[in-house]
């Protein structure tokens, strides 16, 4: 059955044509065909980081809804651009997404459909809800993120995926690269400060999560809530490589929690230091390195669900 979805006036769709290995175009066209109304503008990203620029430009041109069309990386860029605009200049505006990338962990966490007609029906009923975002500060600059910021093993995997690509799709690529990295992983010395309380140890993994999943469905922080004003902070200590490899498949169901070496707690602000700069994984992208600060921003993002 054809569903006609009346989208708001002044809607900008920011489309990543490379999403889903370039195979997302057909799904996006099918979804867009179900959207009616006027005042639409379609903008295509041309390079990494372009989504940030286009989101800012859309708001400057009066857009009241900015829709990220792609995966978590595309959405992250749009959110970063949206929140970098002064609040007075984005009053009454909101962000939405049509998930068609290789991972789409944020959409899975929030229950946003990926099938075009189901998405259009949900989009029609949708209203804006204020969600938390988080701000990562590193290397003299900052970037907003929605899902997970991580270092250690996830940072290594992000660098490898950036170099090799997601040749098996999101979930299988991250699983394979994660297993390869875990097989040679060495715990790194990190000093953490959670809401002012310091701790130090050797860790394979550090993560600050605003939502429950990353890496194509890994439920790293199953109870993370994007509206509680806090980050779920997970660490995996200096366990053996065999134990680390055993934890990897368990993480897709959340079964890693409670295992030896795995610690989970909540904090509003987290600072991470290390003896050597460790690469960061921000919503699946390799960007920057430690030292870094991650801070929850309660209710800062109006998001149409």
PDB file of C-alpha atoms in Angstrom:
ATOM      1  CA  UNK A   1       0.000   0.000   0.000  1.00  0.00           C
ATOM      2  CA  UNK A   2       1.343   3.410  -0.946  1.00  0.00           C
ATOM      3  CA  UNK A   3       1.837   5.632   2.068  1.00  0.00           C
ATOM      4  CA  UNK A   4       1.920   9.358   1.515  1.00  0.00           C
ATOM      5  CA  UNK A   5       3.933  11.093   4.185  1.00  0.00           C
ATOM      6  CA  UNK A   6       3.543  14.848   4.590  1.00  0.00           C
ATOM      7  CA  UNK A   7       6.945  16.184   5.554  1.00  0.00           C
ATOM      8  CA  UNK A   8       7.349  19.616   7.140  1.00  0.00           C
ATOM      9  CA  UNK A   9       8.120  22.631   5.020  1.00  0.00           C
ATOM     10  CA  UNK A  10      11.762  23.606   4.717  1.00  0.00           C
ATOM     11  CA  UNK A  11      13.154  20.101   5.023  1.00  0.00           C
ATOM     12  CA  UNK A  12      16.762  19.480   3.989  1.00  0.00           C
ATOM     13  CA  UNK A  13      17.834  15.907   3.211  1.00  0.00           C
ATOM     14  CA  UNK A  14      21.591  15.430   3.481  1.00  0.00           C
ATOM     15  CA  UNK A  15      22.373  12.286   1.510  1.00  0.00           C
ATOM     16  CA  UNK A  16      25.589  10.302   1.669  1.00  0.00           C
ATOM     17  CA  UNK A  17      25.702   8.585  -1.753  1.00  0.00           C
ATOM     18  CA  UNK A  18      28.453   6.229  -0.551  1.00  0.00           C
ATOM     19  CA  UNK A  19      26.403   4.861   2.373  1.00  0.00           C
ATOM     20  CA  UNK A  20      25.954   1.107   2.502  1.00  0.00           C
ATOM     21  CA  UNK A  21      28.753   0.629  -0.039  1.00  0.00           C
ATOM     22  CA  UNK A  22      26.781   2.791  -2.469  1.00  0.00           C
ATOM     23  CA  UNK A  23      23.847   0.347  -2.407  1.00  0.00           C
ATOM     24  CA  UNK A  24      21.575   2.498  -0.264  1.00  0.00           C
ATOM     25  CA  UNK A  25      20.413   4.700  -3.120  1.00  0.00           C
ATOM     26  CA  UNK A  26      17.511   2.476  -4.191  1.00  0.00           C
ATOM     27  CA  UNK A  27      16.134   2.293  -0.640  1.00  0.00           C
ATOM     28  CA  UNK A  28      16.457   6.038  -0.224  1.00  0.00           C
ATOM     29  CA  UNK A  29      14.670   6.755  -3.512  1.00  0.00           C
ATOM     30  CA  UNK A  30      11.851   4.407  -2.476  1.00  0.00           C
ATOM     31  CA  UNK A  31      11.512   6.176   0.867  1.00  0.00           C
ATOM     32  CA  UNK A  32      11.631   9.649  -0.636  1.00  0.00           C
ATOM     33  CA  UNK A  33       8.928   8.726  -3.160  1.00  0.00           C
ATOM     34  CA  UNK A  34       6.570   8.282  -0.191  1.00  0.00           C
ATOM     35  CA  UNK A  35       7.259  11.768   1.145  1.00  0.00           C
ATOM     36  CA  UNK A  36       5.030  14.579  -0.105  1.00  0.00           C
ATOM     37  CA  UNK A  37       4.950  18.283   0.602  1.00  0.00           C
ATOM     38  CA  UNK A  38       6.934  21.250  -0.570  1.00  0.00           C
ATOM     39  CA  UNK A  39      10.050  23.066   0.480  1.00  0.00           C
ATOM     40  CA  UNK A  40      12.320  20.021   0.201  1.00  0.00           C
ATOM     41  CA  UNK A  41      15.990  20.399  -0.581  1.00  0.00           C
ATOM     42  CA  UNK A  42      18.312  17.458  -1.305  1.00  0.00           C
ATOM     43  CA  UNK A  43      22.024  17.929  -0.674  1.00  0.00           C
ATOM     44  CA  UNK A  44      24.689  15.296  -1.349  1.00  0.00           C
ATOM     45  CA  UNK A  45      27.891  14.911   0.612  1.00  0.00           C
ATOM     46  CA  UNK A  46      31.058  14.826  -1.444  1.00  0.00           C
ATOM     47  CA  UNK A  47      33.785  14.122   1.111  1.00  0.00           C
ATOM     48  CA  UNK A  48      34.309  13.249   4.778  1.00  0.00           C
ATOM     49  CA  UNK A  49      33.111  16.086   7.001  1.00  0.00           C
ATOM     50  CA  UNK A  50      30.912  17.592   4.297  1.00  0.00           C
ATOM     51  CA  UNK A  51      27.752  16.637   6.211  1.00  0.00           C
ATOM     52  CA  UNK A  52      28.709  19.091   8.974  1.00  0.00           C
ATOM     53  CA  UNK A  53      28.995  21.945   6.485  1.00  0.00           C
ATOM     54  CA  UNK A  54      25.730  21.064   4.765  1.00  0.00           C
ATOM     55  CA  UNK A  55      23.829  20.875   8.060  1.00  0.00           C
ATOM     56  CA  UNK A  56      25.049  24.332   9.055  1.00  0.00           C
ATOM     57  CA  UNK A  57      24.166  25.677   5.607  1.00  0.00           C
ATOM     58  CA  UNK A  58      20.694  24.135   5.772  1.00  0.00           C
ATOM     59  CA  UNK A  59      19.949  25.914   9.054  1.00  0.00           C
ATOM     60  CA  UNK A  60      21.321  29.190   7.709  1.00  0.00           C
ATOM     61  CA  UNK A  61      18.888  28.818   4.791  1.00  0.00           C
ATOM     62  CA  UNK A  62      15.927  28.359   7.122  1.00  0.00           C
ATOM     63  CA  UNK A  63      15.540  24.563   7.287  1.00  0.00           C
ATOM     64  CA  UNK A  64      13.345  23.382  10.159  1.00  0.00           C
ATOM     65  CA  UNK A  65      14.126  19.687   9.721  1.00  0.00           C
ATOM     66  CA  UNK A  66      17.513  18.295   8.696  1.00  0.00           C
ATOM     67  CA  UNK A  67      17.359  14.616   7.704  1.00  0.00           C
ATOM     68  CA  UNK A  68      20.581  12.605   7.585  1.00  0.00           C
ATOM     69  CA  UNK A  69      20.383   9.899   4.905  1.00  0.00           C
ATOM     70  CA  UNK A  70      23.100   7.312   5.535  1.00  0.00           C
ATOM     71  CA  UNK A  71      24.679   5.475   8.437  1.00  0.00           C
ATOM     72  CA  UNK A  72      25.967   6.457  11.855  1.00  0.00           C
ATOM     73  CA  UNK A  73      28.880   8.413  10.400  1.00  0.00           C
ATOM     74  CA  UNK A  74      26.569  10.500   8.216  1.00  0.00           C
ATOM     75  CA  UNK A  75      24.197  11.132  11.107  1.00  0.00           C
ATOM     76  CA  UNK A  76      27.076  12.039  13.390  1.00  0.00           C
ATOM     77  CA  UNK A  77      28.316  14.671  10.947  1.00  0.00           C
ATOM     78  CA  UNK A  78      24.834  16.183  10.585  1.00  0.00           C
ATOM     79  CA  UNK A  79      24.335  16.302  14.353  1.00  0.00           C
ATOM     80  CA  UNK A  80      27.752  17.875  14.849  1.00  0.00           C
ATOM     81  CA  UNK A  81      26.977  20.541  12.256  1.00  0.00           C
ATOM     82  CA  UNK A  82      23.503  21.130  13.690  1.00  0.00           C
ATOM     83  CA  UNK A  83      24.759  21.600  17.256  1.00  0.00           C
ATOM     84  CA  UNK A  84      27.655  23.800  16.175  1.00  0.00           C
ATOM     85  CA  UNK A  85      25.145  26.459  15.080  1.00  0.00           C
ATOM     86  CA  UNK A  86      24.241  28.932  17.879  1.00  0.00           C
ATOM     87  CA  UNK A  87      21.107  27.808  19.686  1.00  0.00           C
ATOM     88  CA  UNK A  88      19.189  30.965  18.776  1.00  0.00           C
ATOM     89  CA  UNK A  89      19.731  30.186  15.086  1.00  0.00           C
ATOM     90  CA  UNK A  90      18.282  26.663  15.321  1.00  0.00           C
ATOM     91  CA  UNK A  91      15.217  27.446  17.411  1.00  0.00           C
ATOM     92  CA  UNK A  92      12.295  25.294  16.261  1.00  0.00           C
ATOM     93  CA  UNK A  93      14.531  23.082  14.105  1.00  0.00           C
ATOM     94  CA  UNK A  94      15.147  19.344  14.552  1.00  0.00           C
ATOM     95  CA  UNK A  95      17.190  16.451  13.171  1.00  0.00           C
ATOM     96  CA  UNK A  96      15.905  13.152  11.750  1.00  0.00           C
ATOM     97  CA  UNK A  97      17.457  10.237   9.880  1.00  0.00           C
ATOM     98  CA  UNK A  98      16.674   7.703   7.193  1.00  0.00           C
ATOM     99  CA  UNK A  99      19.052   4.835   8.137  1.00  0.00           C
ATOM    100  CA  UNK A 100      20.639   3.236   5.087  1.00  0.00           C
ATOM    101  CA  UNK A 101      24.284   2.754   6.011  1.00  0.00           C
ATOM    102  CA  UNK A 102      26.209  -0.392   6.854  1.00  0.00           C
ATOM    103  CA  UNK A 103      25.681  -0.179  10.614  1.00  0.00           C
ATOM    104  CA  UNK A 104      22.952   2.254  11.726  1.00  0.00           C
ATOM    105  CA  UNK A 105      23.402   1.535  15.431  1.00  0.00           C
ATOM    106  CA  UNK A 106      21.622   4.721  16.493  1.00  0.00           C
ATOM    107  CA  UNK A 107      18.548   3.828  14.453  1.00  0.00           C
ATOM    108  CA  UNK A 108      18.524   0.329  15.939  1.00  0.00           C
ATOM    109  CA  UNK A 109      18.773   1.749  19.463  1.00  0.00           C
ATOM    110  CA  UNK A 110      15.910   4.194  18.875  1.00  0.00           C
ATOM    111  CA  UNK A 111      13.720   1.757  16.924  1.00  0.00           C
ATOM    112  CA  UNK A 112      13.789   3.742  13.663  1.00  0.00           C
ATOM    113  CA  UNK A 113      12.764   1.465  10.738  1.00  0.00           C
ATOM    114  CA  UNK A 114      15.115   0.846   7.822  1.00  0.00           C
ATOM    115  CA  UNK A 115      12.467  -0.441   5.379  1.00  0.00           C
ATOM    116  CA  UNK A 116      11.236   2.503   3.234  1.00  0.00           C
ATOM    117  CA  UNK A 117       7.461   2.210   3.682  1.00  0.00           C
ATOM    118  CA  UNK A 118       7.775   1.493   7.419  1.00  0.00           C
ATOM    119  CA  UNK A 119      10.082   4.476   7.774  1.00  0.00           C
ATOM    120  CA  UNK A 120       7.687   6.758   5.869  1.00  0.00           C
ATOM    121  CA  UNK A 121       4.773   5.704   8.069  1.00  0.00           C
ATOM    122  CA  UNK A 122       6.820   6.312  11.218  1.00  0.00           C
ATOM    123  CA  UNK A 123       8.079   9.629   9.845  1.00  0.00           C
ATOM    124  CA  UNK A 124       4.501  10.760   9.293  1.00  0.00           C
ATOM    125  CA  UNK A 125       3.569  10.026  12.903  1.00  0.00           C
ATOM    126  CA  UNK A 126       6.856  11.244  14.331  1.00  0.00           C
ATOM    127  CA  UNK A 127       7.298  14.155  16.701  1.00  0.00           C
ATOM    128  CA  UNK A 128      10.445  15.818  17.963  1.00  0.00           C
ATOM    129  CA  UNK A 129      11.853  14.559  21.251  1.00  0.00           C
ATOM    130  CA  UNK A 130      14.824  16.040  23.056  1.00  0.00           C
ATOM    131  CA  UNK A 131      17.720  13.598  23.313  1.00  0.00           C
ATOM    132  CA  UNK A 132      21.151  13.740  24.865  1.00  0.00           C
ATOM    133  CA  UNK A 133      24.216  14.122  22.727  1.00  0.00           C
ATOM    134  CA  UNK A 134      27.811  14.133  23.935  1.00  0.00           C
ATOM    135  CA  UNK A 135      30.838  16.285  23.225  1.00  0.00           C
ATOM    136  CA  UNK A 136      34.316  14.875  22.668  1.00  0.00           C
ATOM    137  CA  UNK A 137      37.213  17.320  23.116  1.00  0.00           C
ATOM    138  CA  UNK A 138      40.636  16.241  21.852  1.00  0.00           C
ATOM    139  CA  UNK A 139      43.667  17.508  19.942  1.00  0.00           C
ATOM    140  CA  UNK A 140      42.645  21.133  20.483  1.00  0.00           C
ATOM    141  CA  UNK A 141      39.198  20.712  18.933  1.00  0.00           C
ATOM    142  CA  UNK A 142      35.835  19.144  19.665  1.00  0.00           C
ATOM    143  CA  UNK A 143      33.117  17.056  18.023  1.00  0.00           C
ATOM    144  CA  UNK A 144      29.628  15.978  19.058  1.00  0.00           C
ATOM    145  CA  UNK A 145      28.708  12.302  18.982  1.00  0.00           C
ATOM    146  CA  UNK A 146      25.495  10.329  19.514  1.00  0.00           C
ATOM    147  CA  UNK A 147      26.501   6.717  20.134  1.00  0.00           C
ATOM    148  CA  UNK A 148      29.875   5.728  21.574  1.00  0.00           C
ATOM    149  CA  UNK A 149      33.343   7.210  21.977  1.00  0.00           C
ATOM    150  CA  UNK A 150      36.042   4.625  22.617  1.00  0.00           C
ATOM    151  CA  UNK A 151      39.778   4.009  22.781  1.00  0.00           C
ATOM    152  CA  UNK A 152      42.095   1.028  22.965  1.00  0.00           C
ATOM    153  CA  UNK A 153      40.848  -1.922  20.934  1.00  0.00           C
ATOM    154  CA  UNK A 154      37.962   0.037  19.272  1.00  0.00           C
ATOM    155  CA  UNK A 155      40.345   2.806  18.254  1.00  0.00           C
ATOM    156  CA  UNK A 156      42.647   0.281  16.584  1.00  0.00           C
ATOM    157  CA  UNK A 157      39.678  -1.274  14.776  1.00  0.00           C
ATOM    158  CA  UNK A 158      38.450   2.132  13.570  1.00  0.00           C
ATOM    159  CA  UNK A 159      41.839   2.841  11.988  1.00  0.00           C
ATOM    160  CA  UNK A 160      41.873  -0.560  10.269  1.00  0.00           C
ATOM    161  CA  UNK A 161      38.310  -0.184   8.960  1.00  0.00           C
ATOM    162  CA  UNK A 162      39.107   3.313   7.668  1.00  0.00           C
ATOM    163  CA  UNK A 163      42.038   1.850   5.740  1.00  0.00           C
ATOM    164  CA  UNK A 164      40.432  -1.358   4.443  1.00  0.00           C
ATOM    165  CA  UNK A 165      36.765  -0.378   4.266  1.00  0.00           C
ATOM    166  CA  UNK A 166      33.682  -2.320   5.407  1.00  0.00           C
ATOM    167  CA  UNK A 167      34.174  -5.039   2.826  1.00  0.00           C
ATOM    168  CA  UNK A 168      31.818  -7.479   4.581  1.00  0.00           C
ATOM    169  CA  UNK A 169      29.223  -4.917   5.649  1.00  0.00           C
ATOM    170  CA  UNK A 170      29.089  -3.268   9.045  1.00  0.00           C
ATOM    171  CA  UNK A 171      28.508  -6.134  11.467  1.00  0.00           C
ATOM    172  CA  UNK A 172      30.752  -8.798   9.922  1.00  0.00           C
ATOM    173  CA  UNK A 173      33.556  -6.350   9.178  1.00  0.00           C
ATOM    174  CA  UNK A 174      33.676  -5.069  12.758  1.00  0.00           C
ATOM    175  CA  UNK A 175      33.433  -8.611  14.130  1.00  0.00           C
ATOM    176  CA  UNK A 176      36.315  -9.845  11.985  1.00  0.00           C
ATOM    177  CA  UNK A 177      38.529  -6.803  12.538  1.00  0.00           C
ATOM    178  CA  UNK A 178      37.710  -6.901  16.247  1.00  0.00           C
ATOM    179  CA  UNK A 179      38.756 -10.545  16.478  1.00  0.00           C
ATOM    180  CA  UNK A 180      42.002  -9.881  14.594  1.00  0.00           C
ATOM    181  CA  UNK A 181      42.817  -6.930  16.840  1.00  0.00           C
ATOM    182  CA  UNK A 182      41.917  -8.853  20.014  1.00  0.00           C
ATOM    183  CA  UNK A 183      44.242 -11.675  19.026  1.00  0.00           C
ATOM    184  CA  UNK A 184      47.231  -9.313  19.283  1.00  0.00           C
ATOM    185  CA  UNK A 185      45.883  -6.756  21.767  1.00  0.00           C
ATOM    186  CA  UNK A 186      48.097  -5.465  24.563  1.00  0.00           C
ATOM    187  CA  UNK A 187      46.503  -3.607  27.514  1.00  0.00           C
ATOM    188  CA  UNK A 188      47.278   0.089  27.521  1.00  0.00           C
ATOM    189  CA  UNK A 189      47.929   2.143  30.663  1.00  0.00           C
ATOM    190  CA  UNK A 190      45.141   4.718  31.073  1.00  0.00           C
ATOM    191  CA  UNK A 191      44.274   7.239  33.739  1.00  0.00           C
ATOM    192  CA  UNK A 192      40.569   7.992  33.926  1.00  0.00           C
ATOM    193  CA  UNK A 193      38.705  10.734  35.748  1.00  0.00           C
ATOM    194  CA  UNK A 194      34.957  10.123  36.132  1.00  0.00           C
ATOM    195  CA  UNK A 195      33.141  13.171  37.508  1.00  0.00           C
ATOM    196  CA  UNK A 196      36.341  14.115  39.282  1.00  0.00           C
ATOM    197  CA  UNK A 197      37.156  10.658  40.691  1.00  0.00           C
ATOM    198  CA  UNK A 198      40.466   9.305  39.385  1.00  0.00           C
ATOM    199  CA  UNK A 199      41.447   5.732  38.643  1.00  0.00           C
ATOM    200  CA  UNK A 200      44.335   4.188  36.771  1.00  0.00           C
ATOM    201  CA  UNK A 201      44.869   0.796  35.220  1.00  0.00           C
ATOM    202  CA  UNK A 202      45.793  -1.293  32.201  1.00  0.00           C
ATOM    203  CA  UNK A 203      42.859  -1.610  29.812  1.00  0.00           C
ATOM    204  CA  UNK A 204      42.168  -3.297  26.492  1.00  0.00           C
ATOM    205  CA  UNK A 205      39.094  -1.116  25.997  1.00  0.00           C
ATOM    206  CA  UNK A 206      37.569   2.119  27.201  1.00  0.00           C
ATOM    207  CA  UNK A 207      34.173   3.359  26.012  1.00  0.00           C
ATOM    208  CA  UNK A 208      31.807   6.201  26.914  1.00  0.00           C
ATOM    209  CA  UNK A 209      28.341   5.332  25.593  1.00  0.00           C
ATOM    210  CA  UNK A 210      25.315   7.554  25.054  1.00  0.00           C
ATOM    211  CA  UNK A 211      23.362   4.718  23.386  1.00  0.00           C
ATOM    212  CA  UNK A 212      23.504   0.949  23.711  1.00  0.00           C
ATOM    213  CA  UNK A 213      25.222  -0.312  20.553  1.00  0.00           C
ATOM    214  CA  UNK A 214      28.088   0.314  18.173  1.00  0.00           C
ATOM    215  CA  UNK A 215      30.137  -1.601  15.629  1.00  0.00           C
ATOM    216  CA  UNK A 216      27.125  -2.884  13.704  1.00  0.00           C
ATOM    217  CA  UNK A 217      25.085  -4.209  16.620  1.00  0.00           C
ATOM    218  CA  UNK A 218      27.520  -4.815  19.488  1.00  0.00           C
ATOM    219  CA  UNK A 219      25.518  -4.150  22.694  1.00  0.00           C
ATOM    220  CA  UNK A 220      28.417  -2.631  24.544  1.00  0.00           C
ATOM    221  CA  UNK A 221      26.255  -0.759  27.081  1.00  0.00           C
ATOM    222  CA  UNK A 222      22.819  -2.456  26.896  1.00  0.00           C
ATOM    223  CA  UNK A 223      21.124  -0.114  29.372  1.00  0.00           C
ATOM    224  CA  UNK A 224      22.516   3.168  28.039  1.00  0.00           C
ATOM    225  CA  UNK A 225      19.774   5.782  27.802  1.00  0.00           C
ATOM    226  CA  UNK A 226      20.012   8.792  25.489  1.00  0.00           C
ATOM    227  CA  UNK A 227      17.771  10.796  27.809  1.00  0.00           C
ATOM    228  CA  UNK A 228      19.283  10.240  31.276  1.00  0.00           C
ATOM    229  CA  UNK A 229      21.960  12.939  31.024  1.00  0.00           C
ATOM    230  CA  UNK A 230      24.768  10.434  31.670  1.00  0.00           C
ATOM    231  CA  UNK A 231      27.331   8.366  29.797  1.00  0.00           C
ATOM    232  CA  UNK A 232      27.723   4.644  30.444  1.00  0.00           C
ATOM    233  CA  UNK A 233      31.468   4.115  30.921  1.00  0.00           C
ATOM    234  CA  UNK A 234      32.745   0.622  30.181  1.00  0.00           C
ATOM    235  CA  UNK A 235      36.278  -0.705  30.577  1.00  0.00           C
ATOM    236  CA  UNK A 236      37.842  -4.090  29.934  1.00  0.00           C
ATOM    237  CA  UNK A 237      40.968  -4.569  32.017  1.00  0.00           C
ATOM    238  CA  UNK A 238      44.117  -6.551  31.382  1.00  0.00           C
ATOM    239  CA  UNK A 239      42.518  -9.955  30.788  1.00  0.00           C
ATOM    240  CA  UNK A 240      44.209 -12.589  28.637  1.00  0.00           C
ATOM    241  CA  UNK A 241      43.798 -12.506  24.874  1.00  0.00           C
ATOM    242  CA  UNK A 242      41.805 -15.746  25.047  1.00  0.00           C
ATOM    243  CA  UNK A 243      39.411 -14.149  27.528  1.00  0.00           C
ATOM    244  CA  UNK A 244      39.204 -11.032  25.377  1.00  0.00           C
ATOM    245  CA  UNK A 245      38.318 -13.106  22.304  1.00  0.00           C
ATOM    246  CA  UNK A 246      35.657 -14.921  24.312  1.00  0.00           C
ATOM    247  CA  UNK A 247      34.114 -11.594  25.323  1.00  0.00           C
ATOM    248  CA  UNK A 248      33.782 -10.372  21.736  1.00  0.00           C
ATOM    249  CA  UNK A 249      30.801 -12.518  20.573  1.00  0.00           C
ATOM    250  CA  UNK A 250      29.139 -12.144  23.987  1.00  0.00           C
ATOM    251  CA  UNK A 251      29.099  -8.371  23.499  1.00  0.00           C
ATOM    252  CA  UNK A 252      26.495  -8.692  20.714  1.00  0.00           C
ATOM    253  CA  UNK A 253      23.944  -9.810  23.307  1.00  0.00           C
ATOM    254  CA  UNK A 254      25.297  -7.848  26.260  1.00  0.00           C
ATOM    255  CA  UNK A 255      26.606 -11.083  27.779  1.00  0.00           C
ATOM    256  CA  UNK A 256      30.037  -9.572  28.426  1.00  0.00           C
ATOM    257  CA  UNK A 257      28.717  -7.653  31.434  1.00  0.00           C
ATOM    258  CA  UNK A 258      29.586  -9.219  34.763  1.00  0.00           C
ATOM    259  CA  UNK A 259      32.528 -11.136  33.306  1.00  0.00           C
ATOM    260  CA  UNK A 260      35.978 -10.840  34.917  1.00  0.00           C
ATOM    261  CA  UNK A 261      37.728  -7.630  33.939  1.00  0.00           C
ATOM    262  CA  UNK A 262      34.568  -5.887  32.650  1.00  0.00           C
ATOM    263  CA  UNK A 263      33.428  -2.822  34.597  1.00  0.00           C
ATOM    264  CA  UNK A 264      30.463  -0.561  33.872  1.00  0.00           C
ATOM    265  CA  UNK A 265      29.490   2.676  35.619  1.00  0.00           C
ATOM    266  CA  UNK A 266      27.885   6.039  34.791  1.00  0.00           C
ATOM    267  CA  UNK A 267      29.299   9.556  34.694  1.00  0.00           C
ATOM    268  CA  UNK A 268      28.442  12.977  33.347  1.00  0.00           C
ATOM    269  CA  UNK A 269      32.022  13.881  32.424  1.00  0.00           C
ATOM    270  CA  UNK A 270      34.921  11.547  31.660  1.00  0.00           C
ATOM    271  CA  UNK A 271      38.573  12.415  31.076  1.00  0.00           C
ATOM    272  CA  UNK A 272      41.022   9.890  29.651  1.00  0.00           C
ATOM    273  CA  UNK A 273      44.799  10.180  29.678  1.00  0.00           C
ATOM    274  CA  UNK A 274      47.377   7.663  28.467  1.00  0.00           C
ATOM    275  CA  UNK A 275      51.133   7.388  28.324  1.00  0.00           C
ATOM    276  CA  UNK A 276      50.974   7.461  24.524  1.00  0.00           C
ATOM    277  CA  UNK A 277      48.292   8.993  22.328  1.00  0.00           C
ATOM    278  CA  UNK A 278      45.663   6.351  21.603  1.00  0.00           C
ATOM    279  CA  UNK A 279      43.440   6.623  18.495  1.00  0.00           C
ATOM    280  CA  UNK A 280      39.796   7.429  19.197  1.00  0.00           C
ATOM    281  CA  UNK A 281      36.726   5.740  17.756  1.00  0.00           C
ATOM    282  CA  UNK A 282      33.852   8.272  17.577  1.00  0.00           C
ATOM    283  CA  UNK A 283      30.593   6.713  16.351  1.00  0.00           C
ATOM    284  CA  UNK A 284      32.668   4.271  14.306  1.00  0.00           C
ATOM    285  CA  UNK A 285      34.977   6.889  12.789  1.00  0.00           C
ATOM    286  CA  UNK A 286      38.704   7.094  13.465  1.00  0.00           C
ATOM    287  CA  UNK A 287      39.185  10.686  14.560  1.00  0.00           C
ATOM    288  CA  UNK A 288      41.733  12.204  16.941  1.00  0.00           C
ATOM    289  CA  UNK A 289      43.567  10.615  19.845  1.00  0.00           C
ATOM    290  CA  UNK A 290      43.911  10.788  23.602  1.00  0.00           C
ATOM    291  CA  UNK A 291      44.080  12.767  25.847  1.00  0.00           C
ATOM    292  CA  UNK A 292      40.370  13.466  25.511  1.00  0.00           C
ATOM    293  CA  UNK A 293      37.338  14.604  27.478  1.00  0.00           C
ATOM    294  CA  UNK A 294      33.800  13.272  26.915  1.00  0.00           C
ATOM    295  CA  UNK A 295      30.838  15.119  28.354  1.00  0.00           C
ATOM    296  CA  UNK A 296      27.107  14.331  28.232  1.00  0.00           C
ATOM    297  CA  UNK A 297      24.888  17.175  26.991  1.00  0.00           C
ATOM    298  CA  UNK A 298      21.436  16.475  28.462  1.00  0.00           C
ATOM    299  CA  UNK A 299      18.457  17.142  26.192  1.00  0.00           C
ATOM    300  CA  UNK A 300      20.446  19.262  23.770  1.00  0.00           C
ATOM    301  CA  UNK A 301      19.229  17.615  20.530  1.00  0.00           C
ATOM    302  CA  UNK A 302      15.654  17.896  19.206  1.00  0.00           C
ATOM    303  CA  UNK A 303      15.267  14.673  17.231  1.00  0.00           C
ATOM    304  CA  UNK A 304      12.249  13.592  15.202  1.00  0.00           C
ATOM    305  CA  UNK A 305      11.451   9.953  15.907  1.00  0.00           C
TER     306      UNK A 305
END
